[in-house]
Amino acid sequence: FYYHLTMTMLLVRPVVRTSARRMSTVAASTVSSDVQSYISEAPAATVSTLGNGVTVASLYNADGSGSGYTTVRLSGVGSRFDSVGGEAAILASSMGGVVGREHISLSSISSLSADAATSNLDALKGNLSCKLAGLSYESQMMDHLHSTAYQNGPTGNSLGNALEGSAESVASVSADDVASLLGGVNGTNVVVVGTGNGSHEKLVAEAEKAYGSLSGASGSKAVG
């Protein structure tokens, strides 16, 4: 029996290894053939870094056709960094953006000031409360899953916070909570990206105007 088993293994092993090599070769050739030339031959993005760490990247059309699009990402500012629950969503809404668990995304270059959020705080809280009341079952399920999965995480239960807070937490958000969250943002948390038709130099100038006053990483308090 032992002899038969050994012979069987010796016969099978070369076949498995050969099949793996063939599958790997086929997969590699399939991937390379599926990549369109406009992707593989796309020009590299132009990237600049402001003195305080803000990253500005652009990929504009060389022929200057089409419209331009700019987006801003504030990393390290999201639902997991809420001390109360919902202040990140309120802040994002006041700047015309959307909140994620780890970031806030803006569809244009907006000044990072808590004034807009704190001056309209009651209205923003009311809008968010209405939104929470109409959350889909899928969104509610994901919030419950996060709450369960991260209840004993290394950073406490912050990863389990609801994406946009709860009815109770939103009601308790104060102007100081919103200002405190935004106050933790430094230059290295900000990425500005431009695509379509535009000028990288102008994009850098606009980013400098909007975010140049932010402190660098060494001079600011980390978010969270």
mmCIF file with all atom_site columns, C-alpha atoms in Angstrom, residues 37-139:
data_model
loop_
_atom_site.group_PDB
_atom_site.id
_atom_site.type_symbol
_atom_site.label_atom_id
_atom_site.label_alt_id
_atom_site.label_comp_id
_atom_site.label_asym_id
_atom_site.label_entity_id
_atom_site.label_seq_id
_atom_site.pdbx_PDB_ins_code
_atom_site.Cartn_x
_atom_site.Cartn_y
_atom_site.Cartn_z
_atom_site.occupancy
_atom_site.B_iso_or_equiv
_atom_site.pdbx_formal_charge
_atom_site.auth_seq_id
_atom_site.auth_comp_id
_atom_site.auth_asym_id
_atom_site.auth_atom_id
_atom_site.pdbx_PDB_model_num
ATOM 1   C CA . SER A 1 37  ? -3.629  50.435 -25.411 1.00 0.00 ? 37  SER A CA 1
ATOM 2   C CA . TYR A 1 38  ? -5.101  53.714 -24.134 1.00 0.00 ? 38  TYR A CA 1
ATOM 3   C CA . ILE A 1 39  ? -4.512  52.380 -20.615 1.00 0.00 ? 39  ILE A CA 1
ATOM 4   C CA . SER A 1 40  ? -1.086  50.824 -21.059 1.00 0.00 ? 40  SER A CA 1
ATOM 5   C CA . GLU A 1 41  ? 0.143   53.822 -23.063 1.00 0.00 ? 41  GLU A CA 1
ATOM 6   C CA . ALA A 1 42  ? -1.502  56.506 -20.906 1.00 0.00 ? 42  ALA A CA 1
ATOM 7   C CA . PRO A 1 43  ? 0.814   59.361 -19.904 1.00 0.00 ? 43  PRO A CA 1
ATOM 8   C CA . ALA A 1 44  ? 1.983   59.601 -16.315 1.00 0.00 ? 44  ALA A CA 1
ATOM 9   C CA . ALA A 1 45  ? 0.283   62.065 -13.986 1.00 0.00 ? 45  ALA A CA 1
ATOM 10  C CA . THR A 1 46  ? 2.020   65.296 -12.988 1.00 0.00 ? 46  THR A CA 1
ATOM 11  C CA . VAL A 1 47  ? 2.470   65.423 -9.220  1.00 0.00 ? 47  VAL A CA 1
ATOM 12  C CA . SER A 1 48  ? 3.534   68.323 -6.991  1.00 0.00 ? 48  SER A CA 1
ATOM 13  C CA . THR A 1 49  ? 3.789   68.587 -3.211  1.00 0.00 ? 49  THR A CA 1
ATOM 14  C CA . LEU A 1 50  ? 3.175   71.839 -1.359  1.00 0.00 ? 50  LEU A CA 1
ATOM 15  C CA . GLY A 1 51  ? 5.466   72.876 1.458   1.00 0.00 ? 51  GLY A CA 1
ATOM 16  C CA . ASN A 1 52  ? 3.038   71.621 4.096   1.00 0.00 ? 52  ASN A CA 1
ATOM 17  C CA . GLY A 1 53  ? 2.594   68.186 2.505   1.00 0.00 ? 53  GLY A CA 1
ATOM 18  C CA . VAL A 1 54  ? -0.536  68.723 0.379   1.00 0.00 ? 54  VAL A CA 1
ATOM 19  C CA . THR A 1 55  ? -0.328  66.520 -2.729  1.00 0.00 ? 55  THR A CA 1
ATOM 20  C CA . VAL A 1 56  ? -1.513  67.944 -6.055  1.00 0.00 ? 56  VAL A CA 1
ATOM 21  C CA . ALA A 1 57  ? -1.808  65.541 -9.006  1.00 0.00 ? 57  ALA A CA 1
ATOM 22  C CA . SER A 1 58  ? -3.204  66.093 -12.487 1.00 0.00 ? 58  SER A CA 1
ATOM 23  C CA . LEU A 1 59  ? -3.667  64.254 -15.760 1.00 0.00 ? 59  LEU A CA 1
ATOM 24  C CA . TYR A 1 60  ? -4.858  66.811 -18.282 1.00 0.00 ? 60  TYR A CA 1
ATOM 25  C CA . ASN A 1 61  ? -5.478  66.354 -22.007 1.00 0.00 ? 61  ASN A CA 1
ATOM 26  C CA . ALA A 1 62  ? -2.555  67.495 -24.086 1.00 0.00 ? 62  ALA A CA 1
ATOM 27  C CA . ASP A 1 63  ? -4.853  68.883 -26.808 1.00 0.00 ? 63  ASP A CA 1
ATOM 28  C CA . GLY A 1 64  ? -6.859  70.915 -24.295 1.00 0.00 ? 64  GLY A CA 1
ATOM 29  C CA . SER A 1 65  ? -10.224 69.414 -25.282 1.00 0.00 ? 65  SER A CA 1
ATOM 30  C CA . GLY A 1 66  ? -13.070 68.558 -22.951 1.00 0.00 ? 66  GLY A CA 1
ATOM 31  C CA . SER A 1 67  ? -13.930 69.944 -19.550 1.00 0.00 ? 67  SER A CA 1
ATOM 32  C CA . GLY A 1 68  ? -11.891 69.861 -16.385 1.00 0.00 ? 68  GLY A CA 1
ATOM 33  C CA . TYR A 1 69  ? -12.739 67.978 -13.209 1.00 0.00 ? 69  TYR A CA 1
ATOM 34  C CA . THR A 1 70  ? -11.223 68.445 -9.774  1.00 0.00 ? 70  THR A CA 1
ATOM 35  C CA . THR A 1 71  ? -11.668 66.325 -6.682  1.00 0.00 ? 71  THR A CA 1
ATOM 36  C CA . VAL A 1 72  ? -10.233 66.666 -3.182  1.00 0.00 ? 72  VAL A CA 1
ATOM 37  C CA . ARG A 1 73  ? -9.726  63.854 -0.707  1.00 0.00 ? 73  ARG A CA 1
ATOM 38  C CA . LEU A 1 74  ? -9.249  64.476 2.996   1.00 0.00 ? 74  LEU A CA 1
ATOM 39  C CA . SER A 1 75  ? -7.807  61.246 4.369   1.00 0.00 ? 75  SER A CA 1
ATOM 40  C CA . GLY A 1 76  ? -7.854  60.506 8.068   1.00 0.00 ? 76  GLY A CA 1
ATOM 41  C CA . VAL A 1 77  ? -11.156 62.367 8.430   1.00 0.00 ? 77  VAL A CA 1
ATOM 42  C CA . GLY A 1 78  ? -14.182 60.101 8.407   1.00 0.00 ? 78  GLY A CA 1
ATOM 43  C CA . SER A 1 79  ? -16.680 58.223 10.519  1.00 0.00 ? 79  SER A CA 1
ATOM 44  C CA . ARG A 1 80  ? -14.019 56.232 12.358  1.00 0.00 ? 80  ARG A CA 1
ATOM 45  C CA . PHE A 1 81  ? -12.606 59.492 13.733  1.00 0.00 ? 81  PHE A CA 1
ATOM 46  C CA . ASP A 1 82  ? -15.917 60.810 15.045  1.00 0.00 ? 82  ASP A CA 1
ATOM 47  C CA . SER A 1 83  ? -15.788 61.376 18.787  1.00 0.00 ? 83  SER A CA 1
ATOM 48  C CA . VAL A 1 84  ? -19.565 61.742 18.984  1.00 0.00 ? 84  VAL A CA 1
ATOM 49  C CA . GLY A 1 85  ? -20.884 60.216 15.776  1.00 0.00 ? 85  GLY A CA 1
ATOM 50  C CA . GLY A 1 86  ? -22.045 62.147 12.714  1.00 0.00 ? 86  GLY A CA 1
ATOM 51  C CA . GLU A 1 87  ? -19.801 65.223 12.854  1.00 0.00 ? 87  GLU A CA 1
ATOM 52  C CA . ALA A 1 88  ? -17.776 64.041 9.850   1.00 0.00 ? 88  ALA A CA 1
ATOM 53  C CA . ALA A 1 89  ? -20.953 63.640 7.784   1.00 0.00 ? 89  ALA A CA 1
ATOM 54  C CA . ILE A 1 90  ? -22.129 67.113 8.856   1.00 0.00 ? 90  ILE A CA 1
ATOM 55  C CA . LEU A 1 91  ? -18.753 68.610 7.940   1.00 0.00 ? 91  LEU A CA 1
ATOM 56  C CA . ALA A 1 92  ? -18.752 66.874 4.536   1.00 0.00 ? 92  ALA A CA 1
ATOM 57  C CA . SER A 1 93  ? -22.289 68.056 3.808   1.00 0.00 ? 93  SER A CA 1
ATOM 58  C CA . SER A 1 94  ? -21.401 71.669 4.641   1.00 0.00 ? 94  SER A CA 1
ATOM 59  C CA . MET A 1 95  ? -18.599 71.543 2.030   1.00 0.00 ? 95  MET A CA 1
ATOM 60  C CA . GLY A 1 96  ? -20.665 69.779 -0.629  1.00 0.00 ? 96  GLY A CA 1
ATOM 61  C CA . GLY A 1 97  ? -18.862 66.473 -0.193  1.00 0.00 ? 97  GLY A CA 1
ATOM 62  C CA . VAL A 1 98  ? -19.490 62.926 0.983   1.00 0.00 ? 98  VAL A CA 1
ATOM 63  C CA . VAL A 1 99  ? -18.083 61.068 3.959   1.00 0.00 ? 99  VAL A CA 1
ATOM 64  C CA . GLY A 1 100 ? -16.458 57.627 4.004   1.00 0.00 ? 100 GLY A CA 1
ATOM 65  C CA . ARG A 1 101 ? -15.169 55.577 6.907   1.00 0.00 ? 101 ARG A CA 1
ATOM 66  C CA . GLU A 1 102 ? -11.616 56.864 6.401   1.00 0.00 ? 102 GLU A CA 1
ATOM 67  C CA . HIS A 1 103 ? -12.011 60.058 4.371   1.00 0.00 ? 103 HIS A CA 1
ATOM 68  C CA . ILE A 1 104 ? -14.114 62.927 3.084   1.00 0.00 ? 104 ILE A CA 1
ATOM 69  C CA . SER A 1 105 ? -14.349 63.504 -0.682  1.00 0.00 ? 105 SER A CA 1
ATOM 70  C CA . LEU A 1 106 ? -15.067 66.928 -2.194  1.00 0.00 ? 106 LEU A CA 1
ATOM 71  C CA . SER A 1 107 ? -16.037 67.509 -5.820  1.00 0.00 ? 107 SER A CA 1
ATOM 72  C CA . SER A 1 108 ? -14.101 70.779 -5.979  1.00 0.00 ? 108 SER A CA 1
ATOM 73  C CA . ILE A 1 109 ? -11.500 72.769 -4.090  1.00 0.00 ? 109 ILE A CA 1
ATOM 74  C CA . SER A 1 110 ? -13.258 74.059 -0.996  1.00 0.00 ? 110 SER A CA 1
ATOM 75  C CA . SER A 1 111 ? -11.872 76.074 1.875   1.00 0.00 ? 111 SER A CA 1
ATOM 76  C CA . LEU A 1 112 ? -11.516 73.960 5.015   1.00 0.00 ? 112 LEU A CA 1
ATOM 77  C CA . SER A 1 113 ? -13.364 76.124 7.447   1.00 0.00 ? 113 SER A CA 1
ATOM 78  C CA . ALA A 1 114 ? -15.696 74.985 10.183  1.00 0.00 ? 114 ALA A CA 1
ATOM 79  C CA . ASP A 1 115 ? -17.647 78.249 9.925   1.00 0.00 ? 115 ASP A CA 1
ATOM 80  C CA . ALA A 1 116 ? -20.065 76.969 7.275   1.00 0.00 ? 116 ALA A CA 1
ATOM 81  C CA . ALA A 1 117 ? -20.848 73.878 9.319   1.00 0.00 ? 117 ALA A CA 1
ATOM 82  C CA . THR A 1 118 ? -21.124 75.556 12.705  1.00 0.00 ? 118 THR A CA 1
ATOM 83  C CA . SER A 1 119 ? -23.171 78.527 11.484  1.00 0.00 ? 119 SER A CA 1
ATOM 84  C CA . ASN A 1 120 ? -25.711 76.202 9.859   1.00 0.00 ? 120 ASN A CA 1
ATOM 85  C CA . LEU A 1 121 ? -25.348 73.360 12.325  1.00 0.00 ? 121 LEU A CA 1
ATOM 86  C CA . ASP A 1 122 ? -29.041 72.940 13.196  1.00 0.00 ? 122 ASP A CA 1
ATOM 87  C CA . ALA A 1 123 ? -30.066 72.783 9.526   1.00 0.00 ? 123 ALA A CA 1
ATOM 88  C CA . LEU A 1 124 ? -27.269 70.329 8.692   1.00 0.00 ? 124 LEU A CA 1
ATOM 89  C CA . LYS A 1 125 ? -28.181 68.130 11.653  1.00 0.00 ? 125 LYS A CA 1
ATOM 90  C CA . GLY A 1 126 ? -31.805 68.169 10.535  1.00 0.00 ? 126 GLY A CA 1
ATOM 91  C CA . ASN A 1 127 ? -30.872 67.117 6.995   1.00 0.00 ? 127 ASN A CA 1
ATOM 92  C CA . LEU A 1 128 ? -28.658 64.310 8.274   1.00 0.00 ? 128 LEU A CA 1
ATOM 93  C CA . SER A 1 129 ? -31.369 63.091 10.646  1.00 0.00 ? 129 SER A CA 1
ATOM 94  C CA . CYS A 1 130 ? -33.815 62.880 7.719   1.00 0.00 ? 130 CYS A CA 1
ATOM 95  C CA . LYS A 1 131 ? -31.237 60.982 5.702   1.00 0.00 ? 131 LYS A CA 1
ATOM 96  C CA . LEU A 1 132 ? -30.661 58.527 8.541   1.00 0.00 ? 132 LEU A CA 1
ATOM 97  C CA . ALA A 1 133 ? -34.393 57.911 8.814   1.00 0.00 ? 133 ALA A CA 1
ATOM 98  C CA . GLY A 1 134 ? -34.447 56.854 5.161   1.00 0.00 ? 134 GLY A CA 1
ATOM 99  C CA . LEU A 1 135 ? -31.367 54.617 5.158   1.00 0.00 ? 135 LEU A CA 1
ATOM 100 C CA . SER A 1 136 ? -31.723 51.448 3.117   1.00 0.00 ? 136 SER A CA 1
ATOM 101 C CA . TYR A 1 137 ? -31.670 48.056 4.814   1.00 0.00 ? 137 TYR A CA 1
ATOM 102 C CA . GLU A 1 138 ? -28.345 47.360 3.075   1.00 0.00 ? 138 GLU A CA 1
ATOM 103 C CA . SER A 1 139 ? -26.735 50.452 4.622   1.00 0.00 ? 139 SER A CA 1
#
